[in-house]
Coordinates of C-alpha atoms and ligand atoms in Angstrom, one line a residue:
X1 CA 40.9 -43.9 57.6
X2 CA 38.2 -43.4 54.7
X3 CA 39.3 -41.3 51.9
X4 CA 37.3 -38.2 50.8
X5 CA 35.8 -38.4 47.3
X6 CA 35.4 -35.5 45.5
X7 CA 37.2 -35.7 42.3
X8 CA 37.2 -39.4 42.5
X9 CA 33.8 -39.5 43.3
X10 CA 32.7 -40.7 39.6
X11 CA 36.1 -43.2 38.9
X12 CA 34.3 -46.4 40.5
X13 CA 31.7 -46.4 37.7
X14 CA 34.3 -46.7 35.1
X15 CA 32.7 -44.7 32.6
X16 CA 33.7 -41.8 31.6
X17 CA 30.9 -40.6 29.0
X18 CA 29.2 -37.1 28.6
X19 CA 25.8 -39.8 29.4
X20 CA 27.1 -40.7 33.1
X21 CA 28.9 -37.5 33.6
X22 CA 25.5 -35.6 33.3
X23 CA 23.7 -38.1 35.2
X24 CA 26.0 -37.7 38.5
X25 CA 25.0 -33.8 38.1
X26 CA 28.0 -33.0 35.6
X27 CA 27.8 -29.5 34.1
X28 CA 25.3 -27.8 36.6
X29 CA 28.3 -25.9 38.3
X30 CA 29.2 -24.5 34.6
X31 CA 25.2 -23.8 34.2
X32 CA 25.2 -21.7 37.3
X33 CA 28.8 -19.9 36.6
X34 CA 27.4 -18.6 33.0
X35 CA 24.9 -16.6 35.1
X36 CA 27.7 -14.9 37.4
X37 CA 30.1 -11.9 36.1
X38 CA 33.6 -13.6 35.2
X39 CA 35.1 -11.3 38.0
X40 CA 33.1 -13.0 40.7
X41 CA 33.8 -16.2 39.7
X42 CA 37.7 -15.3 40.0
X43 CA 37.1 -14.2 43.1
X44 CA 34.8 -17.0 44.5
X45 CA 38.3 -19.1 43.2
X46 CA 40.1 -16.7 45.5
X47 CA 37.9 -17.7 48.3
X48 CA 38.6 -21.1 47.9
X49 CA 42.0 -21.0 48.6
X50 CA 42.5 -23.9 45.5
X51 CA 46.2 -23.9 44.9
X52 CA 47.8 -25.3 41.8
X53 CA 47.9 -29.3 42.1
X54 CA 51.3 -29.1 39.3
X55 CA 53.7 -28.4 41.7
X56 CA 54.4 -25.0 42.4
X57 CA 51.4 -24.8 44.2
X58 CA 50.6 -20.9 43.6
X59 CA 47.0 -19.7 44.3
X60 CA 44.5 -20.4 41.3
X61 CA 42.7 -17.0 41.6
X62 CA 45.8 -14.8 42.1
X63 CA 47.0 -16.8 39.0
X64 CA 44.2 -15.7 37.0
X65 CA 43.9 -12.2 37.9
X66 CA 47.4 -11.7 37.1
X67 CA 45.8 -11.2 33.3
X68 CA 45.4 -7.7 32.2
X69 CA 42.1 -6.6 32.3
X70 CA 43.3 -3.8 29.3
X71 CA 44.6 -6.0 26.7
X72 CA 43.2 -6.1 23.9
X73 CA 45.0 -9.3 22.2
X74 CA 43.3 -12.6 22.6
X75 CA 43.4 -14.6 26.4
X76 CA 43.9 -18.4 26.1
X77 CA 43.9 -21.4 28.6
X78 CA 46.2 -24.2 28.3
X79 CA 46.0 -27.1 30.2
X80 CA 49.4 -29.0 31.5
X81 CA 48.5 -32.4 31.3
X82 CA 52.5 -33.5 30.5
X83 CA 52.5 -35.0 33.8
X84 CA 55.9 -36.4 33.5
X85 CA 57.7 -35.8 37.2
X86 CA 58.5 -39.2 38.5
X87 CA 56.4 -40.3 40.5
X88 CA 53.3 -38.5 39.5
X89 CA 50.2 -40.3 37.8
X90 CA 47.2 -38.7 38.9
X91 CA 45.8 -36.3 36.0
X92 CA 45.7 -39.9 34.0
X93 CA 43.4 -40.9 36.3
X94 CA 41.2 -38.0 35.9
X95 CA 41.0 -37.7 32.1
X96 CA 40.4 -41.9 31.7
X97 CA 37.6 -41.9 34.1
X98 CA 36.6 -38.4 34.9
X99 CA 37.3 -36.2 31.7
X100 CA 34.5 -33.8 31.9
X101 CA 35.1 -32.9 34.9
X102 CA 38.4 -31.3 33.6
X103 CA 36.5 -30.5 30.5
X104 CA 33.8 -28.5 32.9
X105 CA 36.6 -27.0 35.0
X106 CA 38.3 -25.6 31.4
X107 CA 35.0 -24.0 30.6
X108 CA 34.8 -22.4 33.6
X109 CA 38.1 -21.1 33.5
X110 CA 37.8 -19.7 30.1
X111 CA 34.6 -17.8 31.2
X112 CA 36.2 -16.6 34.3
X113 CA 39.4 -15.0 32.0
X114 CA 37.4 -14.4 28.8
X115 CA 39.9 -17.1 27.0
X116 CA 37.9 -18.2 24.2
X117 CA 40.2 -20.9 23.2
X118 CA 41.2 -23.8 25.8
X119 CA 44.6 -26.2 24.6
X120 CA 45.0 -29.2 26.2
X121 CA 48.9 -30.4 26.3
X122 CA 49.2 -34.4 26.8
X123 CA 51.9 -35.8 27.3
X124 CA 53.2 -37.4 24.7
X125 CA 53.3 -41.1 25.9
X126 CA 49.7 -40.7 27.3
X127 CA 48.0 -42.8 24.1
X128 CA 44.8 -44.4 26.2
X129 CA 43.9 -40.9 28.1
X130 CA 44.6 -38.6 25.1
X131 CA 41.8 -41.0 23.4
X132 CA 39.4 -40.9 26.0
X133 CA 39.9 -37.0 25.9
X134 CA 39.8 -36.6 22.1
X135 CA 36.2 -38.7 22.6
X136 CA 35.1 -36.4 25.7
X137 CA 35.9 -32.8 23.8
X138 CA 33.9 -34.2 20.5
X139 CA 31.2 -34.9 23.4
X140 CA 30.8 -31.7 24.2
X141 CA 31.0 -30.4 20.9
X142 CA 28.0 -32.4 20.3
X143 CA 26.3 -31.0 23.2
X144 CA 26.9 -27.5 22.6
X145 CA 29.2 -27.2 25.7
X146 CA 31.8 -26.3 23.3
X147 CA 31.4 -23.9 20.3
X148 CA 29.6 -20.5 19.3
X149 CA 27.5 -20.3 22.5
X150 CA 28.6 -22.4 25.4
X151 CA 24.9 -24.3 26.6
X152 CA 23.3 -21.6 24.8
X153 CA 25.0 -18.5 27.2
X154 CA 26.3 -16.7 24.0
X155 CA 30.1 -17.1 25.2
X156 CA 32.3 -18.6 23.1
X157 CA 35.1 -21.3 23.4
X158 CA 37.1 -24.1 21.6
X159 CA 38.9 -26.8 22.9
X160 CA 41.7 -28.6 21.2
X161 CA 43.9 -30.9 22.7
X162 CA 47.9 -31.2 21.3
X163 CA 50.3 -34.2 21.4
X164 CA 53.5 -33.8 22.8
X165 CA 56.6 -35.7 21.7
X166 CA 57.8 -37.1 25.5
X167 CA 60.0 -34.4 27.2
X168 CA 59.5 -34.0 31.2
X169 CA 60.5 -30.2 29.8
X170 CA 57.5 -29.7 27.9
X171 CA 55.7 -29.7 31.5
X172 CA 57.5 -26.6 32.5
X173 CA 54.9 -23.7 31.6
X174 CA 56.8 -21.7 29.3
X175 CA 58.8 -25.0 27.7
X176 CA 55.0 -26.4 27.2
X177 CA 53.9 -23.1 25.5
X178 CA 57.2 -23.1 23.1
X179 CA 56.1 -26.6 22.2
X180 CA 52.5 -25.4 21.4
X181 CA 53.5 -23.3 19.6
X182 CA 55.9 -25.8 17.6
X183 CA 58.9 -24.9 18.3
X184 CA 61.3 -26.5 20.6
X185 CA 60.1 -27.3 24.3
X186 CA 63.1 -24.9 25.2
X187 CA 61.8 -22.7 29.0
X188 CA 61.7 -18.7 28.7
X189 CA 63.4 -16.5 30.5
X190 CA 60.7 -15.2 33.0
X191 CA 59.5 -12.0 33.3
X192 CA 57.5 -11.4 31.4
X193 CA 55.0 -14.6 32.6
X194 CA 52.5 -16.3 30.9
X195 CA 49.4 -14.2 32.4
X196 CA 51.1 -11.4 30.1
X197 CA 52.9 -12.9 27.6
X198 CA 52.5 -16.4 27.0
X199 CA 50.8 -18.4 23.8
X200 CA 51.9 -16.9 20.5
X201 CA 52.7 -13.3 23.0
X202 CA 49.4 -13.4 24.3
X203 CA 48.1 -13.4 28.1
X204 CA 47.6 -17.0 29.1
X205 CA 47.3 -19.2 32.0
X206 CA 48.6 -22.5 32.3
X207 CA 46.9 -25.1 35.1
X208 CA 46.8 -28.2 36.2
X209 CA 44.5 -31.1 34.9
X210 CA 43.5 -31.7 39.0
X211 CA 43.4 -27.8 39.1
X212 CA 40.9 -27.5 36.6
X213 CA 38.8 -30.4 37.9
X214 CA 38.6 -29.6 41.2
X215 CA 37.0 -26.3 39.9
X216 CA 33.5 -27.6 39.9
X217 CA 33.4 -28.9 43.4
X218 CA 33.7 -24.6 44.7
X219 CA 30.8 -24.1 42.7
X220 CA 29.2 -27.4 44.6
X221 CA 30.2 -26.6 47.9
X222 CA 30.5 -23.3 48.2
X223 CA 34.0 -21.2 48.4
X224 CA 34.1 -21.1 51.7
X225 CA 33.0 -25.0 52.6
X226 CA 35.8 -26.1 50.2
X227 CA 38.3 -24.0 51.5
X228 CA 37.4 -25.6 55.0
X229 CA 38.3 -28.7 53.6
X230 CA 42.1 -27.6 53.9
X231 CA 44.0 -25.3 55.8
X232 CA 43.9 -21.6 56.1
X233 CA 46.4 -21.3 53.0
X234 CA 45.1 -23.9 51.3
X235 CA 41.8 -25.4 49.9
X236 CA 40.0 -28.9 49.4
X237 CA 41.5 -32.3 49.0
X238 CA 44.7 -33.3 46.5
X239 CA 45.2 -36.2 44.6
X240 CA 48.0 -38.1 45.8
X241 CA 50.0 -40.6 43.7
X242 CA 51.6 -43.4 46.0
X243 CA 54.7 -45.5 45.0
X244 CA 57.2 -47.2 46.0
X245 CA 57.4 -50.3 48.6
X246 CA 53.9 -49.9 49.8
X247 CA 51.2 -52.9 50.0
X248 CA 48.4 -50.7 48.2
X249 CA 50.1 -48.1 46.0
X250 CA 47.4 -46.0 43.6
X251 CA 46.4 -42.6 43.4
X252 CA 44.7 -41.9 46.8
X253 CA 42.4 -38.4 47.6
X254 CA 43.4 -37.0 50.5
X255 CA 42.4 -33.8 52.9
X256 CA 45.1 -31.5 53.5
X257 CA 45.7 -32.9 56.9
X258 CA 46.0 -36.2 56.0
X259 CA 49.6 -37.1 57.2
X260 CA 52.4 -39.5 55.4
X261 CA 52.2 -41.7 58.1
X262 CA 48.2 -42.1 57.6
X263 CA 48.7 -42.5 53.7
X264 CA 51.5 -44.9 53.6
X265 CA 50.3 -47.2 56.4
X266 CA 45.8 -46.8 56.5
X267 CA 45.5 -46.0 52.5
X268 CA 48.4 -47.5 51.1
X269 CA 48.2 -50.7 53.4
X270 CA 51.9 -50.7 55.1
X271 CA 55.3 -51.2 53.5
X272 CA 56.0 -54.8 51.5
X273 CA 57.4 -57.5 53.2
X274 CA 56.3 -55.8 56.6
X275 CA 59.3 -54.0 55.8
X276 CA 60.9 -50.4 57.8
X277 CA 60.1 -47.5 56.1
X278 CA 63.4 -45.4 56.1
X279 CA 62.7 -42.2 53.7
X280 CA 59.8 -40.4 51.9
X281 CA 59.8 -38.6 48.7
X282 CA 56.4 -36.3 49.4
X283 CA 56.1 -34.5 46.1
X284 CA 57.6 -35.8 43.3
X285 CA 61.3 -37.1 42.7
X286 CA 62.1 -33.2 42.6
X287 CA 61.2 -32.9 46.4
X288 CA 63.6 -33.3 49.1
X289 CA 63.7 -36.3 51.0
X290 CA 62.5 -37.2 54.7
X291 CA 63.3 -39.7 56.9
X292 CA 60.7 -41.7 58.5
X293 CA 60.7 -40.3 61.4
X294 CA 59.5 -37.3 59.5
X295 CA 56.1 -38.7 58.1
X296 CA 54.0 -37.6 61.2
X297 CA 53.3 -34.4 59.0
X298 CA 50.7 -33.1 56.8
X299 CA 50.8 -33.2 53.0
X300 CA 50.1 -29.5 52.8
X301 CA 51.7 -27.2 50.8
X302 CA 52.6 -24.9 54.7
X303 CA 54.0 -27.5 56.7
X304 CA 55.5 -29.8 53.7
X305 CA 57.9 -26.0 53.4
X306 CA 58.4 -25.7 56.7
X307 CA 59.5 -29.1 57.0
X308 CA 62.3 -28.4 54.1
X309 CA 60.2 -30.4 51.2
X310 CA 57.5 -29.7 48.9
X311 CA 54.5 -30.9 48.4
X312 CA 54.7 -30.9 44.8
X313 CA 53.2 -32.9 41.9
X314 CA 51.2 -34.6 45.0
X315 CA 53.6 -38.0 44.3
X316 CA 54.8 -39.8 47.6
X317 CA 57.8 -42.8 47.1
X318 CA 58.3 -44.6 49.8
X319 CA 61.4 -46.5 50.4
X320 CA 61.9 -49.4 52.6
X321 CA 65.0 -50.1 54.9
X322 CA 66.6 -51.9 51.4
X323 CA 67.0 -49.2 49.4
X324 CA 70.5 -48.0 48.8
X325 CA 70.1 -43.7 48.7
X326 CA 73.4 -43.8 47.0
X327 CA 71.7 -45.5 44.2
X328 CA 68.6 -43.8 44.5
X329 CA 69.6 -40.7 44.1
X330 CA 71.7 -42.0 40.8
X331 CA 68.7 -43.1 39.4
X332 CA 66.4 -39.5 40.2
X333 CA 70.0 -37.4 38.8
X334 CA 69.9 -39.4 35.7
X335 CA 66.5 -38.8 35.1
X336 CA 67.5 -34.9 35.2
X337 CA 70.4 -35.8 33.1
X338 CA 68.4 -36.5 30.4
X339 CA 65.6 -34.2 30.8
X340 CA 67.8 -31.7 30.7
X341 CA 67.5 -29.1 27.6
X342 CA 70.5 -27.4 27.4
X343 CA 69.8 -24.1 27.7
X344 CA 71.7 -23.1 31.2
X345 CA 75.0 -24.5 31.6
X346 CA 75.1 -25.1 35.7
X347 CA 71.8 -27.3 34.7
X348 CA 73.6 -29.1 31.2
X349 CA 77.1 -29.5 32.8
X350 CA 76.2 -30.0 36.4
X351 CA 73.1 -32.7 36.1
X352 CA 75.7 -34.9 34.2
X353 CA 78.2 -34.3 36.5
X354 CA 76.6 -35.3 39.5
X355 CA 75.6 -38.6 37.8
X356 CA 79.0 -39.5 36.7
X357 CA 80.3 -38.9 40.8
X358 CA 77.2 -40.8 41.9
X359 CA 77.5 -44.0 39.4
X360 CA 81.4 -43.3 41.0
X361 CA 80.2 -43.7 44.6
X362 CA 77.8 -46.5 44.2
X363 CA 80.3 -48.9 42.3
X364 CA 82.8 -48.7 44.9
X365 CA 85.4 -46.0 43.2
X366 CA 84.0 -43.4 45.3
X367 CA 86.7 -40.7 47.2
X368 CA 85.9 -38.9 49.9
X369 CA 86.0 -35.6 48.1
X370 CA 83.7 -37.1 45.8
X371 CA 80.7 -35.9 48.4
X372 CA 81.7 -32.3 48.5
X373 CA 82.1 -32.1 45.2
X374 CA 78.5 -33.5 44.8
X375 CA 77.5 -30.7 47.1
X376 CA 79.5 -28.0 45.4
X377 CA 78.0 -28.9 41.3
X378 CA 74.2 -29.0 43.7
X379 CA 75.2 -25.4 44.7
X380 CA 76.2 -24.2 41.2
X381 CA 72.7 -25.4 40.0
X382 CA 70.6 -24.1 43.1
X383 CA 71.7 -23.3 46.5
X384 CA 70.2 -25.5 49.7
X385 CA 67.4 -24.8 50.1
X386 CA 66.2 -22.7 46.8
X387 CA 62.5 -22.7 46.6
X388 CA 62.8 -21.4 43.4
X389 CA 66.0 -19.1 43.9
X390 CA 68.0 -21.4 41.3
X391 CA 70.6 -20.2 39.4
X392 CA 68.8 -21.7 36.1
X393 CA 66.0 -20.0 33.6
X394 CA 63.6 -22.9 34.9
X395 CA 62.7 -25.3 37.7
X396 CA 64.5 -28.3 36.3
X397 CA 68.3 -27.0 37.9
X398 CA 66.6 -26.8 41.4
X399 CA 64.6 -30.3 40.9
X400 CA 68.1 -31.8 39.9
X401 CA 70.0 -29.8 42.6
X402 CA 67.2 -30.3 45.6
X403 CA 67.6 -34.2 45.8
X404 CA 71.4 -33.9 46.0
X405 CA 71.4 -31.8 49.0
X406 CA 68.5 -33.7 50.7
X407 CA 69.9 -37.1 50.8
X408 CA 73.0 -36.1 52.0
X409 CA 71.4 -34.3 54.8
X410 CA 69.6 -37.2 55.6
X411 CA 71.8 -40.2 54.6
X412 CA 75.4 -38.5 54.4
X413 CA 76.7 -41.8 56.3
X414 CA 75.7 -44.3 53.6
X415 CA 77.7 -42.5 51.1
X416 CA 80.5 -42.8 53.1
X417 CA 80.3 -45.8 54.2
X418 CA 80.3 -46.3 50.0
X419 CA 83.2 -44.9 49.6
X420 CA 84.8 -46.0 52.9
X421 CA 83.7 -50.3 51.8
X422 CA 84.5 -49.7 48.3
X423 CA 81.6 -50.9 47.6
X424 CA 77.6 -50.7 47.8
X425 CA 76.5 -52.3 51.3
X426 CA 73.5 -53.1 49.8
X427 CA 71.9 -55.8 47.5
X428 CA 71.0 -55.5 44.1
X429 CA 67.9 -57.3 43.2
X430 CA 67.2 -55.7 40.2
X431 CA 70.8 -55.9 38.9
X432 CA 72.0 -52.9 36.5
X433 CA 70.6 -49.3 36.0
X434 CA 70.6 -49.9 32.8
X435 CA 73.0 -48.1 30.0
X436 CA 72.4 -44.5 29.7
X437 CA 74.5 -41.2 28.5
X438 CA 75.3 -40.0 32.1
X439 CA 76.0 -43.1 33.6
Ligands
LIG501 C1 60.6 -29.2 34.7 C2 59.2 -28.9 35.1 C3 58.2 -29.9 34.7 C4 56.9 -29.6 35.0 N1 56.0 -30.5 34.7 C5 54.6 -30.3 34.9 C6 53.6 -31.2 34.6 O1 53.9 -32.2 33.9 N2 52.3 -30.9 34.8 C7 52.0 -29.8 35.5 O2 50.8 -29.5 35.7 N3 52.9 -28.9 35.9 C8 54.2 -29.1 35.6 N4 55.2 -28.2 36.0 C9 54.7 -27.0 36.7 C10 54.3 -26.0 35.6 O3 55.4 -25.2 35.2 C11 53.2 -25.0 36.1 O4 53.6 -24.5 37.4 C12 51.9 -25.7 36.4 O5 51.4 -26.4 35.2 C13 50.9 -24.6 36.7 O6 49.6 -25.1 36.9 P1 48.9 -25.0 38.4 O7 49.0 -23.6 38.8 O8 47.5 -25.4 38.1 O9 49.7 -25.9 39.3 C14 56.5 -28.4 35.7 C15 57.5 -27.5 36.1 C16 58.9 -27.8 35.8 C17 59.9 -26.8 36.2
LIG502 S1 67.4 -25.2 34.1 FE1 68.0 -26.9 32.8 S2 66.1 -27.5 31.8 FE2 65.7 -25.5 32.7 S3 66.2 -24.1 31.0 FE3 68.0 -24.4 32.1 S4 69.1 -26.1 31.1 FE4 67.0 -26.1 30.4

């Protein structure tokens, strides 16, 4: 199947100047937006139907008119480019090869919200694309794109990009904002959100680096030609991150109704090895797990839900008939282990916990108790199936939690089969997790 290229369209040149960004037509979408009232942009967003590419999938528009219209303290945009779910590595992509079209997309927003001052969080580990970005904003500095008077419109807006230190926490909105603000990347209790109280207690909205680039592309097309491009609840193509024991794994743009099946096997080339495929991860380690026979669906935000998954941070693992879900799911719980700030104790105690009775089951010392106790710590953290009804001040408890309960809906018999063998059926070919505090 051929891929649809909108906000990959510009990658293949492989340069990502101001020069070649303006010469594919960069910037006109920002031109013609200057010239509309900031409350019709929003609502041409609306139209679109654009949903957030970071993982909660919300609607863009709604997002942004959740900002008072009567207060009078400053408005900011900050940008989430933390992109630390495992899994995930598309907004790289986008701010090596494509950063203006993020950098357009910020501008936009800004004018839309009346945000005269844009912060762009990288993750901390993200050397090479923080460079390219730091080159890209001084661009458009140059070109009066950023500063007094935006391509001469009289509107205002800075851009500065921050450093963060490496903590997946520092992706969660409110954890990202503490961090910005130097403090400790420690989540909020929410209400009051961001659109109200966010940066230093002012109204601010927090999107997606594929958010804000696909921004320019509604302004192309036309609301309602980009919303087409999706399905009635949601607009345009995703970026979608493959991994795992595929042929051809990359970041791949996809229409809404593209399925797994079409992704893992036409764009991603088939499993290694000519492999099985026995389980999907469709959205990130945090999503729940299908089995193959599952992967006839679309990668939609709609029917990823109704299927019991989530589409999201738009990162699909596949796993071949060699993978041991026992360990698997070790490795994804550790990951939460550590990530873990501290704050709720369900999330401190119970991540550990569950890593601790997993590393149990996989070595062979499993008890069969030791699976309903997994199940019970998951339902202290976040009941199956949460969608955001966690017991926890953020996400993190249910991303831990979600993963638990998945696998051993889908795989239950493995882990018994653990603990029944006293040992792990499967082989090893990359020999130890590794030492780690949860192990
Ligand atoms: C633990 C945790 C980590 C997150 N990490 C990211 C991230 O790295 N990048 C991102 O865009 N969103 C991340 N999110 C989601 C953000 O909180 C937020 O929903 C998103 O940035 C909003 O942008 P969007 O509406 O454009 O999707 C994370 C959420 C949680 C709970
Ligand atoms: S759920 Fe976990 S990561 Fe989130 S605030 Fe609570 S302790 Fe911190």
């Amino acid at each position: 199947m051929a891929a649809t290229e909108l906000i990959t369209r510009n990658w293949k040149k492989k340069d990502p100047s101001l020069k070649a960004y303006e010469a594919a037509g960069g910037y006109q979408q920002l031109r013609k937006v200057l010239k509309m009232q900031p409350a019709d942009v929003t609502a041409e967003v609306k139209k679109s139907n654009l949903r957030g590419r970071g993982g909660a999938g919300f609607p863009t528009g709604m997002k942004w008119s959740f900002v008072p219209a009567n207060n009078p303290k400053p408005r900011y945009l900050c940008v989430n480019a933390d992109e630390s779910e495992p899994g995930t590595f598309k907004d790289r992509y986008i701010m090596e090869w494509d950063p203006h079209s993020m950098l357009e997309g910020c501008a936009i927003a800004c004018y839309a919200l009346n945000a005269h001052a844009c912060y762009i969080y990288t993750r901390g580990e993200y050397k090479f694309p923080a460079e390219v970005m730091d080159k890209a904003i001084a661009e458009a500095y140059a070109a009066g794109i950023f500063g007094k008077s935006v391509l001469g419109s009289g509107f205002q807006m800075d851009c500065y990009q921050v450093r963060g230190a490496g903590a997946y926490i520092c992706g969660e909105e409110t954890g990202l904002l503490e961090s910005l603000e130097g403090k400790k990347g420690w989540p909020r209790l929410k209400p009051p959100f961001p659109a109200v109280s966010g940066l230093f207690g002012c109204p601010t909205v927090v999107n997606n680096v594929e958010t804000l680039a696909s921004l320019p592309f509604i302004f192309e097309m036309g609301a309602e030609k980009y919303a087409a491009l999706g399905t009635p609840k949601s607009g345009g193509t995703r970026l979608i991150a493959l991994s795992g024991h595929v042929n051809k794994p990359g970041v791949f743009e996809c229409e809404m109704k593209t399925t797994l099946r079409e992704l893992i096997y036409d764009l991603g080339g088939g499993i290694t090895g000519g492999r099985k495929l026995k389980a999907v991860i469709p959205g990130g380690s945090s999503a729940p797990v299908l089995p193959a026979s599952n992967i006839d669906i679309a990668m939609e935000f709609e029917a990823l839900k109704d299927a019991g998954t989530m589409a999201g941070s738009g990162a699909v693992i596949a796993m071949d008939d060699s993978t041991c879900m026992v360990r698997a799911l070790w490795r994804i719980t550790r990951f939460y282990a550590e990530e873990s700030c501290g704050q709720c104790t369900p999330c401190r105690e119970g991540t550990p916990w569950m890593t601790r009775l997993l590393r149990k089951i996989e070595e062979g010392r499993g008890q069969p108790e030791d699976i309903n106790m997994l199940l019970s710590v998951a339902s202290s953290i976040a009941p199956f199936p949460p969608m955001g009804l966690g017991q926890t001040i953020c996400a993190l408890g249910d991303a831990a939690a979600l993963p638990v309960h998945s696998f051993l809906q889908f795989f239950r018999a493995e882990f018994e089969e653990h603990i029944r063998l006293g040992r792990c059926p499967f082989e090893k070919p990359w020999g130890s997790l590794g030492e780690g505090r949860f192990q």
